[in-house]
Short mmCIF file of N, CA and C in Angstrom, two decimals:
data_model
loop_
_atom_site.label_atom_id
_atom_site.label_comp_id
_atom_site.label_asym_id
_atom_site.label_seq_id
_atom_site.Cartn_x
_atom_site.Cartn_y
_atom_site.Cartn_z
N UNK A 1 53.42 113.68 11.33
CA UNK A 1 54.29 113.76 10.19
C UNK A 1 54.20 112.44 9.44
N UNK A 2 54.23 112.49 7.88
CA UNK A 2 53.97 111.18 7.22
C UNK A 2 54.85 111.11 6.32
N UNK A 3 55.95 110.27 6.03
CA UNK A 3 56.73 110.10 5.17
C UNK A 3 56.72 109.43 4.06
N UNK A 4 56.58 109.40 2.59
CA UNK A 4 55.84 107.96 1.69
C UNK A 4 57.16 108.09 0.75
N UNK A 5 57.94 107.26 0.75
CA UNK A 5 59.30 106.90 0.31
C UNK A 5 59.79 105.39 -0.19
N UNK A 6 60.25 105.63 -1.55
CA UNK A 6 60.36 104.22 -1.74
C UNK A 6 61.91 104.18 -1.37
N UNK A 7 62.33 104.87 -0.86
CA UNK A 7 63.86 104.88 -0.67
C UNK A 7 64.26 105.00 0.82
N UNK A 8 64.94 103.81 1.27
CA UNK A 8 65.16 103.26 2.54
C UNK A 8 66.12 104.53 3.39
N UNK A 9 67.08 104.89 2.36
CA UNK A 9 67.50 106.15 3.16
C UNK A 9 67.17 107.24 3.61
N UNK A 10 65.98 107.33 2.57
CA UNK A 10 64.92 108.62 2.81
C UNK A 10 64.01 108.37 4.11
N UNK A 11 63.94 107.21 4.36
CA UNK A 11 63.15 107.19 5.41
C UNK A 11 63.83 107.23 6.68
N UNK A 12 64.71 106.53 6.33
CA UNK A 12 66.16 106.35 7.39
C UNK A 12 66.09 107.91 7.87
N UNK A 13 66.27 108.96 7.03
CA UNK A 13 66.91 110.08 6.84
C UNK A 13 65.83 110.80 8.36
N UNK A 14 64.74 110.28 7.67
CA UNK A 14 63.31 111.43 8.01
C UNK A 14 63.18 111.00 9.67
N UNK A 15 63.11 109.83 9.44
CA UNK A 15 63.29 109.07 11.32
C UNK A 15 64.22 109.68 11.99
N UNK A 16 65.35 110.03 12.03
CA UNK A 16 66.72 110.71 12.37
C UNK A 16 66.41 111.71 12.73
N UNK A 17 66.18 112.88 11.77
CA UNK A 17 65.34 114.35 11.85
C UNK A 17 64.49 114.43 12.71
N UNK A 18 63.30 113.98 12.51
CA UNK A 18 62.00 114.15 12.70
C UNK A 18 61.07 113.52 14.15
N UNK A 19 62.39 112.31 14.89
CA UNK A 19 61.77 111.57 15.60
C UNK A 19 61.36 111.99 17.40
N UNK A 20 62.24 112.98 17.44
CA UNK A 20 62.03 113.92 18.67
C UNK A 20 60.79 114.96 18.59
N UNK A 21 60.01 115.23 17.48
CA UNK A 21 59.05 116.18 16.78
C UNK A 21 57.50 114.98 17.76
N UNK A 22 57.83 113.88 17.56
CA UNK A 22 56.17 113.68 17.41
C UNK A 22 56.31 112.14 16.80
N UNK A 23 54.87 111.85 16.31
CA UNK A 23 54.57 110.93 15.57
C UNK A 23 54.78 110.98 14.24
N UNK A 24 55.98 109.84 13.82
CA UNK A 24 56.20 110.51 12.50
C UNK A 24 55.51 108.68 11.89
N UNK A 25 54.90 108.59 11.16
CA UNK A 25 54.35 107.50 10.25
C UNK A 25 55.06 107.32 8.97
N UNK A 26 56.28 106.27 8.49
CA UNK A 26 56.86 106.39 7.80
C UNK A 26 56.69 104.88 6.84
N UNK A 27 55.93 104.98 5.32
CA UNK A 27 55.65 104.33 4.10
C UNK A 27 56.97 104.22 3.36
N UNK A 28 56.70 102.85 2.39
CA UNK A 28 57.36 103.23 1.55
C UNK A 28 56.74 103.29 -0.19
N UNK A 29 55.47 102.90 0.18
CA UNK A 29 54.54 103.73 -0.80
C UNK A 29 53.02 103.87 -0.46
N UNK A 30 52.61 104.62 -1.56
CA UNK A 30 50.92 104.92 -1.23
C UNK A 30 49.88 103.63 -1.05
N UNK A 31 50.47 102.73 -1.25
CA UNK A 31 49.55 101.99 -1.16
C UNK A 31 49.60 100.92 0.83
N UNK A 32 50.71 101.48 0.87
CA UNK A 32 51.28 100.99 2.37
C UNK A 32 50.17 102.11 3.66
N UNK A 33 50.39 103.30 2.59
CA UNK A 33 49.75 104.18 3.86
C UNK A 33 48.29 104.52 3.50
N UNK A 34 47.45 104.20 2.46
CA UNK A 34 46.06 103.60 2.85
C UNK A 34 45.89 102.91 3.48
N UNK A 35 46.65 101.65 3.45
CA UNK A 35 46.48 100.76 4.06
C UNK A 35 46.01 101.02 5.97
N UNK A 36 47.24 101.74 6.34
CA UNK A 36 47.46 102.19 7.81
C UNK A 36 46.38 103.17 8.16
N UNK A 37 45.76 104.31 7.18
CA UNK A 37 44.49 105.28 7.28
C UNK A 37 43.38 104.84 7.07
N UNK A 38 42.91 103.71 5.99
CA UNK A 38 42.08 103.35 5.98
C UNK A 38 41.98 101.68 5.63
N UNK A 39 41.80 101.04 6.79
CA UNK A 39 41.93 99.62 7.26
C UNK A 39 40.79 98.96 6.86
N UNK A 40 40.86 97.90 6.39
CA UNK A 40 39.53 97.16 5.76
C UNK A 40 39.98 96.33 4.19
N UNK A 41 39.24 96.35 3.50
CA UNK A 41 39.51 95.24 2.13
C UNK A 41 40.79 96.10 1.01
N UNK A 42 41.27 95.55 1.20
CA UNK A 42 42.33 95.74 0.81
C UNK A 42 42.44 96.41 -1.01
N UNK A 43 42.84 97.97 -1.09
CA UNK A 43 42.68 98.07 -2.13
C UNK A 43 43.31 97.81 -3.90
N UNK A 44 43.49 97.52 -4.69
CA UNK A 44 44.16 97.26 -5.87
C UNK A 44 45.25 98.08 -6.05
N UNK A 45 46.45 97.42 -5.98
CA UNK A 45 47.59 98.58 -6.31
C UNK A 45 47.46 98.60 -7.48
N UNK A 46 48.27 99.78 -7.85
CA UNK A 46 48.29 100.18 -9.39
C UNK A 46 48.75 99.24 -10.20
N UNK A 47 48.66 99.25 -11.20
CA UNK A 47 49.31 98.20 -12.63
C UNK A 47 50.56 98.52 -12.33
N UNK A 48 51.62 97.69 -12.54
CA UNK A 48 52.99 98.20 -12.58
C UNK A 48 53.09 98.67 -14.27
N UNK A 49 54.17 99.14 -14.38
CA UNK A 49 54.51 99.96 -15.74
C UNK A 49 54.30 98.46 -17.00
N UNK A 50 53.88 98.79 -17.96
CA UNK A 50 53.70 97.82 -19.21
C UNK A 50 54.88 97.07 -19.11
N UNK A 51 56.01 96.27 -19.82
CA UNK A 51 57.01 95.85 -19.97
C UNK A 51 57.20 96.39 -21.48
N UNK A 52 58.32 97.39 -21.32
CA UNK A 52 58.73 97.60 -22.84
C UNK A 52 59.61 96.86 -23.56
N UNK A 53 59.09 96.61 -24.86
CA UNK A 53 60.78 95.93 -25.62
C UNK A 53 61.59 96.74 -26.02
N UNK A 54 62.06 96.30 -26.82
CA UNK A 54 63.83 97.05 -27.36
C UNK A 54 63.15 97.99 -27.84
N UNK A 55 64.12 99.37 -27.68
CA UNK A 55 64.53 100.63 -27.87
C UNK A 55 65.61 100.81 -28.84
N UNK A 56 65.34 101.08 -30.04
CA UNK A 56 65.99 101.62 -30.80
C UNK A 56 66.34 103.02 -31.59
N UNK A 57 67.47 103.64 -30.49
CA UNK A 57 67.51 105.40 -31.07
C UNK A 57 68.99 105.88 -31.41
N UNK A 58 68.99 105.75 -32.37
CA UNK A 58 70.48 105.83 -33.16
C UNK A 58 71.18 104.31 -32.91
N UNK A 59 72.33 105.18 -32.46
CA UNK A 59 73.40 103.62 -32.04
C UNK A 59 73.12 103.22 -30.59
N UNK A 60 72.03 104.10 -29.94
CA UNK A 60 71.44 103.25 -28.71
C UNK A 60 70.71 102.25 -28.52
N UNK A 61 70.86 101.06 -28.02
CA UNK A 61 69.78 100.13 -27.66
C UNK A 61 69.77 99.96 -26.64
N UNK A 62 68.68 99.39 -26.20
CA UNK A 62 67.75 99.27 -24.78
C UNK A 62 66.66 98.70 -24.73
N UNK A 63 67.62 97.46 -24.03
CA UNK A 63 66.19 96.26 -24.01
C UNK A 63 66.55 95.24 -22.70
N UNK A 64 64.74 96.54 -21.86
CA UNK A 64 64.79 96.11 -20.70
C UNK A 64 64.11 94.71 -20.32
N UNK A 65 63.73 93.91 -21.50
CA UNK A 65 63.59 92.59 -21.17
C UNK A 65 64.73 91.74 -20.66
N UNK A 66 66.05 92.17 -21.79
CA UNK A 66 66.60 91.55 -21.72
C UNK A 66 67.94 92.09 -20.89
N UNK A 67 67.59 93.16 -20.04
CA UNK A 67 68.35 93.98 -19.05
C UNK A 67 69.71 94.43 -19.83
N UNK A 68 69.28 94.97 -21.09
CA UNK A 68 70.73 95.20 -21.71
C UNK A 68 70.89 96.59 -22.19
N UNK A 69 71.53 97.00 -22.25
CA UNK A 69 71.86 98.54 -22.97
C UNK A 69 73.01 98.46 -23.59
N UNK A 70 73.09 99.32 -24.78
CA UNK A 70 74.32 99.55 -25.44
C UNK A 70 74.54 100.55 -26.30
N UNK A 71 75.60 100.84 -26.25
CA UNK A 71 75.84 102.10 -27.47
C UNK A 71 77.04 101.95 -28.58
N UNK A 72 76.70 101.56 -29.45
CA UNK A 72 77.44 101.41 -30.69
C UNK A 72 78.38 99.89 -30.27
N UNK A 73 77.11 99.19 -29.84
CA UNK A 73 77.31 97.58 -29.96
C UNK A 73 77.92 97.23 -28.70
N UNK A 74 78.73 98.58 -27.58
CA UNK A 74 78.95 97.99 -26.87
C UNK A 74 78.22 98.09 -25.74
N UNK A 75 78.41 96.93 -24.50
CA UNK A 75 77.03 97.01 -23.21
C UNK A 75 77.01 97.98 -22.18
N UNK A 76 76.59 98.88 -21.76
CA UNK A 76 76.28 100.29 -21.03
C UNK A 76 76.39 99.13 -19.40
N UNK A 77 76.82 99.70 -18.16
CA UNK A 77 76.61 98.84 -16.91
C UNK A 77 75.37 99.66 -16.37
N UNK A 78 74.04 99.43 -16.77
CA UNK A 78 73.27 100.37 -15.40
C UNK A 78 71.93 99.40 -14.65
N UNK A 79 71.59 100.03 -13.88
CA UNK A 79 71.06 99.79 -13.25
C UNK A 79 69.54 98.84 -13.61
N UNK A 80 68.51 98.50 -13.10
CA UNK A 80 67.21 98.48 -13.50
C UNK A 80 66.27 99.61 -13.75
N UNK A 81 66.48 100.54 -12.40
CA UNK A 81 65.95 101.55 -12.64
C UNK A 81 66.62 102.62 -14.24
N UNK A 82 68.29 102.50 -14.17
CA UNK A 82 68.54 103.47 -15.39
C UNK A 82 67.87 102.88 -16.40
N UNK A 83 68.00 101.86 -16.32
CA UNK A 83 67.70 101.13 -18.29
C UNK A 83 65.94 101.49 -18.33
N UNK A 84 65.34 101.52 -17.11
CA UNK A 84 63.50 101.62 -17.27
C UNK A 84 63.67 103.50 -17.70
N UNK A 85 64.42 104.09 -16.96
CA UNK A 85 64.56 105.50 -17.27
C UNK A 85 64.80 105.92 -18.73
N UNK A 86 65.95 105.19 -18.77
CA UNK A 86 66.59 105.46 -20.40
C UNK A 86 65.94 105.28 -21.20
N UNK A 87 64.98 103.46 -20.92
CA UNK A 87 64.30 102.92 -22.59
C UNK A 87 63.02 104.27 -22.63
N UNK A 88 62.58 104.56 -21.35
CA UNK A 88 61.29 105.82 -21.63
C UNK A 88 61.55 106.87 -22.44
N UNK A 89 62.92 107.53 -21.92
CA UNK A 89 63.49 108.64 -22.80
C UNK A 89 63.73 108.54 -24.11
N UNK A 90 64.09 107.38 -24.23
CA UNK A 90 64.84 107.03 -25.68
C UNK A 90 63.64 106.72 -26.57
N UNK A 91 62.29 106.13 -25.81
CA UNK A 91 61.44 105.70 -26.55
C UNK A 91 60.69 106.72 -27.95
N UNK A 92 61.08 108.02 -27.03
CA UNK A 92 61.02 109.61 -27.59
C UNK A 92 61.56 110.48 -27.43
N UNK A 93 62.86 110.16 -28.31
CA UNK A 93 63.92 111.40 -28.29
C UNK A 93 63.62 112.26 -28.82
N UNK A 94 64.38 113.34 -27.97
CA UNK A 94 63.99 114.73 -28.05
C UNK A 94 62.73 115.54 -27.82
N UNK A 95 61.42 114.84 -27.28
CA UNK A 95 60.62 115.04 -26.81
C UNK A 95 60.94 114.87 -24.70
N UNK A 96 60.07 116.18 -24.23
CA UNK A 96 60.53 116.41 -22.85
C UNK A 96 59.43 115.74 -22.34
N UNK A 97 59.63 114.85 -21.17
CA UNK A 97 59.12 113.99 -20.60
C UNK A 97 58.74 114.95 -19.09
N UNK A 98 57.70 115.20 -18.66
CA UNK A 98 57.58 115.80 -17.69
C UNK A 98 58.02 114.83 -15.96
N UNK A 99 57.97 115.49 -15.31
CA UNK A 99 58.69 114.35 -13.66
C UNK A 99 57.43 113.77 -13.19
N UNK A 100 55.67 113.99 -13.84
CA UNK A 100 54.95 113.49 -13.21
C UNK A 100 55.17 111.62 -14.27
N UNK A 101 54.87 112.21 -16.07
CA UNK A 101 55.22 111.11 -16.64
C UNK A 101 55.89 110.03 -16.25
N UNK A 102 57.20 110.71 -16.17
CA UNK A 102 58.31 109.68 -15.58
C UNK A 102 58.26 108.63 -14.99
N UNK A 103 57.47 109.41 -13.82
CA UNK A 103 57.26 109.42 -12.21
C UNK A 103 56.29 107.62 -12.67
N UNK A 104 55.10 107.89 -13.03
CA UNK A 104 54.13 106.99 -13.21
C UNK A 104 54.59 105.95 -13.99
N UNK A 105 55.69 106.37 -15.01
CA UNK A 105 55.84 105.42 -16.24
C UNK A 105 57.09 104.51 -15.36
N UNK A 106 57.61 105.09 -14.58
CA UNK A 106 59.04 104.10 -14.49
C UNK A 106 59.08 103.62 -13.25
N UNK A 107 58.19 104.36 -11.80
CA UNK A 107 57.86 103.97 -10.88
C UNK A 107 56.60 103.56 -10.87
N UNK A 108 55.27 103.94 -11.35
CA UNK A 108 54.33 103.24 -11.87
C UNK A 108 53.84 103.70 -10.43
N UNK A 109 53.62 105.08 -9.86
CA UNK A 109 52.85 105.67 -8.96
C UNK A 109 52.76 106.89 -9.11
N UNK A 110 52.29 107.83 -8.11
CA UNK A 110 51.69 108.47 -8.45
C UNK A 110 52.67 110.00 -7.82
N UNK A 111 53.46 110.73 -8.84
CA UNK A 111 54.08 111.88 -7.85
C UNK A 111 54.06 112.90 -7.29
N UNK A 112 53.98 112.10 -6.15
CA UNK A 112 53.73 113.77 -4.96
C UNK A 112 54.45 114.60 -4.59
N UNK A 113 55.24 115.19 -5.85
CA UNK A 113 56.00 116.66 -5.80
C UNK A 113 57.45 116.89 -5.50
N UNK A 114 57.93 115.65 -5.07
CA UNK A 114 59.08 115.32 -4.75
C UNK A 114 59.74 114.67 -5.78
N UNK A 115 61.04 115.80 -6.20
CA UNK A 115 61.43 114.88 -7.41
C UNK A 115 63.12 114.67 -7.27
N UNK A 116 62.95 114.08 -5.23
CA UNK A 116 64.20 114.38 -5.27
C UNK A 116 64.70 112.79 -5.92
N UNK A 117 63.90 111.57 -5.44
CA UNK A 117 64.07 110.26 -6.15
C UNK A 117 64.42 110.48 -7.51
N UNK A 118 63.82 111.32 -8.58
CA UNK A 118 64.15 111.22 -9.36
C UNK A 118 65.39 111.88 -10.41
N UNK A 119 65.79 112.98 -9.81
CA UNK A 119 66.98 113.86 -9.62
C UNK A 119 68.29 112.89 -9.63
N UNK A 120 67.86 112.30 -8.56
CA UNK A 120 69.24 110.65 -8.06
C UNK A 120 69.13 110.08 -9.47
N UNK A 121 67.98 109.41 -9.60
CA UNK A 121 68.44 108.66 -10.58
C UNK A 121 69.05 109.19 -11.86
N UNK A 122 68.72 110.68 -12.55
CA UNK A 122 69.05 110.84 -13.38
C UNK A 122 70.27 111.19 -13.44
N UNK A 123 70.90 111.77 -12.05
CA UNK A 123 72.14 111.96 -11.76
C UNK A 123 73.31 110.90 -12.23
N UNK A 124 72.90 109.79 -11.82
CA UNK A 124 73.39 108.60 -11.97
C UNK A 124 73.58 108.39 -12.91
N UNK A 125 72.41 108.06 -13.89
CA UNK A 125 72.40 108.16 -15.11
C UNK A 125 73.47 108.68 -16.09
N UNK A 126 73.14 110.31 -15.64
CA UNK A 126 73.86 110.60 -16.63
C UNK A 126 75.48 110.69 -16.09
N UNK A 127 75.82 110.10 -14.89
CA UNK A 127 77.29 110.13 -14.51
C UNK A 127 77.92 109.11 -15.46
N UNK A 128 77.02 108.00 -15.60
CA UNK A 128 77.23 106.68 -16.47
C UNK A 128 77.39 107.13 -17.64
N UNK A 129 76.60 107.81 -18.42
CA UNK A 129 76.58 107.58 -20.01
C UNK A 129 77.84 108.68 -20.69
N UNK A 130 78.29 109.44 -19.18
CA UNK A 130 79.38 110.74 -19.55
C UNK A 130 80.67 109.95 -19.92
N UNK A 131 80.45 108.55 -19.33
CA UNK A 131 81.80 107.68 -19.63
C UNK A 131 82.00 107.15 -20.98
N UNK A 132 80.39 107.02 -21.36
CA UNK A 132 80.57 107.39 -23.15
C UNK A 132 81.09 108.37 -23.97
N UNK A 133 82.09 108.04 -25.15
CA UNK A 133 82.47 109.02 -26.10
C UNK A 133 81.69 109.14 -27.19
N UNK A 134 80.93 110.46 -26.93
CA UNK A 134 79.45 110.60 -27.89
C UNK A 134 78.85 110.04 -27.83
N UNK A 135 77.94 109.31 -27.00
CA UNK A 135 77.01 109.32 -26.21
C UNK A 135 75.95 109.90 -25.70
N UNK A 136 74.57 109.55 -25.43
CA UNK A 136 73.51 110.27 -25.23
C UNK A 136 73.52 111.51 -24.12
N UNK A 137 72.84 112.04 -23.73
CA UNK A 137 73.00 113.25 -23.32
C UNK A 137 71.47 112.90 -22.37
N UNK A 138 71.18 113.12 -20.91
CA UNK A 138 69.91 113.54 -20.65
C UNK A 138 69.69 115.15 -20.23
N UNK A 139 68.90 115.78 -21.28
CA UNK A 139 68.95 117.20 -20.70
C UNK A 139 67.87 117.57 -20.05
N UNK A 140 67.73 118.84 -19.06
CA UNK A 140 67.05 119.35 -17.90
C UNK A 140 66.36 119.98 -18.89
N UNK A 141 65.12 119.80 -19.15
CA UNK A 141 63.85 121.32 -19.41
C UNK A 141 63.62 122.26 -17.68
N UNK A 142 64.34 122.71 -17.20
CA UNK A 142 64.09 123.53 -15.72
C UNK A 142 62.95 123.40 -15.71
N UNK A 143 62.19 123.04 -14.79
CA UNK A 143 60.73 123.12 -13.98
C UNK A 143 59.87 122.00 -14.77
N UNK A 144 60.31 121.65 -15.66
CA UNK A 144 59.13 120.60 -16.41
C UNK A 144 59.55 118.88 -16.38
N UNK A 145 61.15 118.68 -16.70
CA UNK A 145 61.31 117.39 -16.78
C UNK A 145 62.83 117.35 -17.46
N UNK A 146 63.01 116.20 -18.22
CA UNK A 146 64.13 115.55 -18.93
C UNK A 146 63.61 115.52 -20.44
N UNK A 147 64.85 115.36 -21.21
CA UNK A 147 64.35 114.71 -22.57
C UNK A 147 65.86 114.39 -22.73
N UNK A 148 65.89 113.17 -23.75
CA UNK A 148 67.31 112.57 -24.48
C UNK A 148 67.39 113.19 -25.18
N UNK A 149 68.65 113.58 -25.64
CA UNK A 149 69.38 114.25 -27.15
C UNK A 149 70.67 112.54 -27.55
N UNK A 150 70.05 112.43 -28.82
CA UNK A 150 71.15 111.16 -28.67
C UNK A 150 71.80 111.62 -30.01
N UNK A 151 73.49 111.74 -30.24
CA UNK A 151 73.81 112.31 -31.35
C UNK A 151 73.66 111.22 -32.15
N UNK A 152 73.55 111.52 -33.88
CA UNK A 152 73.74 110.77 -34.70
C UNK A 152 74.97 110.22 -35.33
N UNK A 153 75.00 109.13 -35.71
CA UNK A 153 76.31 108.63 -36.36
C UNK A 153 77.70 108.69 -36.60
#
């Protein structure tokens, strides 16, 4: 059994389950478990994601340089991961971002089908921005991905 998780609970989780089964081999990314399958010169991890600047979509801003978010001037509290989530969405509102996109653009690997990491975060997400009055919106395309709806003015 092989677990490749960038999330400590997930692995936590799978060890718990799984550890009476056998040999369970537990990553916390792809580049950890080449490593362990195939031993020798060490290969190039991926580029991490570009660094985006400010995001400007309506009265949203988002600028993950400067770890800030806001909506109608005032500062949003989220995370690293929300603000890398958000500035992607926002970068193209109203366009649906599929979970592999995402996946590559905000974790900057490669997704293997599991979109429960990313489910969390958007959960989160959008628990945060509901505390906004009129405020962005992240909506579900079922089976394909997310896209922002951000109202106007």
């Amino acid at each position: 059994m092989v677990c490749v998780s960038a999330d400590v609970s997930v692995r936590e989780r799978v060890v718990r389950r799984l550890d009476d089964l056998g040999p369970v081999v537990i990553c916390a990314d792809l580049a950890e478990l080449r490593a362990m399958l195939f031993p020798g010169p060490p290969v190039p991890a991926p580029a991490p994601p570009p660094e985006q600047g400010p995001v400007h979509c309506g009265d949203l801003l988002v600028d993950p340089a400067r770890h800030l978010v806001t909506w109608r001037g005032e500062p949003l509290a989220l995370t690293r991961l929300e603000r890398e989530l958000l500035a992607r969405l926002a970068g193209d509102p109203g366009a649906v971002w599929s979970y592999e996109r995402i996946f590559g653009s905000v974790w900057g690997g490669t997704w293997l089908g599991d979109a429960a990491i990313l489910h969390s975060a958007v959960k989160r997400l959008r628990r945060k921005l509901r505390e906004v009055a009129g405020g962005p919106q992240v909506q579900t395309v079922r089976g394909v991905g997310y896209r922002l709806a951000v109202p106007r003015g």
